[in-house]
mmCIF file of C-alpha atoms in Angstrom:
data_model
loop_
_atom_site.group_PDB
_atom_site.id
_atom_site.type_symbol
_atom_site.label_atom_id
_atom_site.label_comp_id
_atom_site.label_asym_id
_atom_site.label_seq_id
_atom_site.Cartn_x
_atom_site.Cartn_y
_atom_site.Cartn_z
ATOM 1 C CA MET A 24 109.643 126.371 89.647
ATOM 2 C CA ASN A 25 109.922 123.200 91.678
ATOM 3 C CA GLU A 26 108.079 122.983 94.791
ATOM 4 C CA ALA A 27 109.849 123.547 98.037
ATOM 5 C CA ILE A 28 111.884 121.389 99.970
ATOM 6 C CA GLY A 29 112.603 121.360 103.690
ATOM 7 C CA ILE A 30 115.292 119.718 105.439
ATOM 8 C CA ILE A 31 115.960 118.575 108.991
ATOM 9 C CA GLU A 32 119.482 117.327 110.381
ATOM 10 C CA MET A 33 119.644 115.158 113.333
ATOM 11 C CA PHE A 34 120.958 112.416 115.312
ATOM 12 C CA GLY A 35 120.119 108.982 114.538
ATOM 13 C CA PHE A 36 118.296 106.624 112.647
ATOM 14 C CA VAL A 37 115.131 106.066 114.659
ATOM 15 C CA THR A 38 114.740 109.937 115.139
ATOM 16 C CA ALA A 39 114.763 110.163 111.457
ATOM 17 C CA ILE A 40 112.142 107.964 110.928
ATOM 18 C CA SER A 41 110.498 109.489 113.426
ATOM 19 C CA ALA A 42 110.552 113.321 112.312
ATOM 20 C CA ALA A 43 109.784 111.840 108.776
ATOM 21 C CA ASP A 44 106.744 110.574 110.066
ATOM 22 C CA ALA A 45 105.694 113.846 112.026
ATOM 23 C CA ALA A 46 106.212 115.897 108.843
ATOM 24 C CA ALA A 47 104.388 114.010 106.631
ATOM 25 C CA LYS A 48 101.263 113.696 109.165
ATOM 26 C CA ALA A 49 101.779 117.403 109.849
ATOM 27 C CA ALA A 50 101.340 118.462 106.280
ATOM 28 C CA ASP A 51 100.515 117.680 102.779
ATOM 29 C CA VAL A 52 104.181 116.842 101.920
ATOM 30 C CA LYS A 53 105.980 113.958 100.478
ATOM 31 C CA VAL A 54 109.530 112.916 102.307
ATOM 32 C CA ILE A 55 111.663 112.474 99.132
ATOM 33 C CA ALA A 56 114.706 111.108 101.101
ATOM 34 C CA ILE A 57 116.217 109.837 104.067
ATOM 35 C CA ASP A 58 119.911 110.404 104.125
ATOM 36 C CA SER A 59 122.893 109.501 106.499
ATOM 37 C CA ASN A 60 126.285 110.605 106.871
ATOM 38 C CA LYS A 61 128.819 109.332 109.267
ATOM 39 C CA PRO A 62 132.809 109.579 108.679
ATOM 40 C CA ALA A 63 134.405 106.669 106.988
ATOM 41 C CA ASP A 64 136.979 106.231 109.402
ATOM 42 C CA PRO A 65 135.282 103.590 112.282
ATOM 43 C CA THR A 66 137.816 104.709 114.866
ATOM 44 C CA VAL A 67 136.128 108.330 115.023
ATOM 45 C CA ASP A 68 133.451 108.364 117.453
ATOM 46 C CA VAL A 69 130.715 110.516 115.792
ATOM 47 C CA PRO A 70 126.921 109.924 116.180
ATOM 48 C CA LEU A 71 125.149 109.050 113.066
ATOM 49 C CA ILE A 72 123.768 112.304 111.668
ATOM 50 C CA MET A 73 120.440 111.761 109.705
ATOM 51 C CA ALA A 74 118.762 114.202 106.997
ATOM 52 C CA VAL A 75 114.990 113.955 106.654
ATOM 53 C CA LYS A 76 114.081 115.732 103.325
ATOM 54 C CA VAL A 77 110.514 116.889 102.195
ATOM 55 C CA GLN A 78 108.826 118.330 99.164
ATOM 56 C CA GLY A 79 105.676 120.026 99.085
ATOM 57 C CA SER A 80 104.045 123.578 98.657
ATOM 58 C CA VAL A 81 105.864 126.502 100.622
ATOM 59 C CA SER A 82 103.397 126.355 103.654
ATOM 60 C CA ALA A 83 103.202 122.938 103.948
ATOM 61 C CA VAL A 84 106.981 122.169 103.768
ATOM 62 C CA LYS A 85 107.500 124.753 106.528
ATOM 63 C CA ALA A 86 104.979 123.165 108.745
ATOM 64 C CA ALA A 87 106.608 119.891 108.215
ATOM 65 C CA VAL A 88 109.816 121.003 108.945
ATOM 66 C CA GLU A 89 108.754 122.881 111.934
ATOM 67 C CA ALA A 90 106.761 119.604 113.122
ATOM 68 C CA ALA A 91 110.094 117.240 112.201
ATOM 69 C CA ALA A 92 112.298 119.547 113.669
ATOM 70 C CA GLU A 93 110.257 119.457 117.385
ATOM 71 C CA VAL A 94 110.558 115.529 117.185
ATOM 72 C CA ALA A 95 113.942 115.441 116.469
ATOM 73 C CA GLU A 96 114.754 118.029 119.390
ATOM 74 C CA ASN A 97 112.983 115.908 121.781
ATOM 75 C CA MET A 98 114.508 112.462 120.895
ATOM 76 C CA SER A 99 118.067 112.857 120.088
ATOM 77 C CA GLY A 100 118.782 116.385 119.099
ATOM 78 C CA LEU A 101 117.949 118.711 116.246
ATOM 79 C CA ILE A 102 120.967 120.103 114.203
ATOM 80 C CA ASN A 103 119.718 121.983 111.475
ATOM 81 C CA LYS A 104 116.405 122.758 109.312
ATOM 82 C CA HIS A 105 116.333 124.683 105.918
ATOM 83 C CA VAL A 106 113.363 125.318 103.796
ATOM 84 C CA ILE A 107 114.279 126.314 100.037
ATOM 85 C CA SER A 108 111.021 127.801 98.597
ATOM 86 C CA GLY A 109 111.874 127.891 94.937
ATOM 87 C CA PRO A 110 114.738 125.252 94.544
ATOM 88 C CA THR A 111 116.816 125.117 91.310
ATOM 89 C CA ASP A 112 116.580 121.667 89.137
ATOM 90 C CA ASP A 113 119.891 120.949 90.524
ATOM 91 C CA ALA A 114 119.033 121.224 94.488
ATOM 92 C CA LEU A 115 116.456 119.430 93.949
ATOM 93 C CA LYS A 116 118.329 116.401 92.182
ATOM 94 C CA MET A 117 121.102 116.743 95.023
ATOM 95 C CA ALA A 118 117.955 116.787 97.645
ATOM 96 C CA GLN A 119 116.619 113.479 96.167
ATOM 97 C CA ARG A 120 120.021 111.725 96.545
ATOM 98 C CA VAL A 121 120.218 109.246 99.660
ATOM 99 C CA SER A 122 123.091 107.280 101.263
ATOM 100 C CA VAL A 123 120.986 104.918 103.029
ATOM 101 C CA GLY A 124 121.474 101.467 102.595
ATOM 102 C CA ARG A 125 124.459 102.295 100.109
ATOM 103 C CA ASP A 126 126.931 100.813 102.787
ATOM 104 C CA LYS A 127 125.614 97.326 102.068
ATOM 105 C CA VAL A 128 125.705 95.220 98.901
ATOM 106 C CA GLY A 129 122.213 94.137 97.711
ATOM 107 C CA HIS A 130 120.707 95.937 100.003
ATOM 108 C CA ILE A 131 117.063 98.079 99.224
ATOM 109 C CA PRO A 132 117.384 99.750 95.693
ATOM 110 C CA MET A 133 117.867 103.167 95.795
ATOM 111 C CA ASN A 134 115.484 106.096 94.015
ATOM 112 C CA GLY A 135 116.719 107.208 90.617
#
């Protein structure tokens, strides 16, 4: 069975980096992805939504998610948080997907 994964959704890139930092410092977890979501239509005025994804033991992921959620709430606003204690292989594969940087050709190579 796979290690637990945690997902924290928030507004803004700086908030996501700060939340990932807090998660990594709070517990023995690995930040497996930082993802973004914004409508493709540039005329839609929606703030950038970010998701920080972490992996580790259930207790570590819970602690990391709480720390990241607190940072997000204090900076720009927490949207949602969730811990999956025993993700399937497919759920883990989807959690590891990232979109950050895919909007620019020649940007930082993506993982897997």
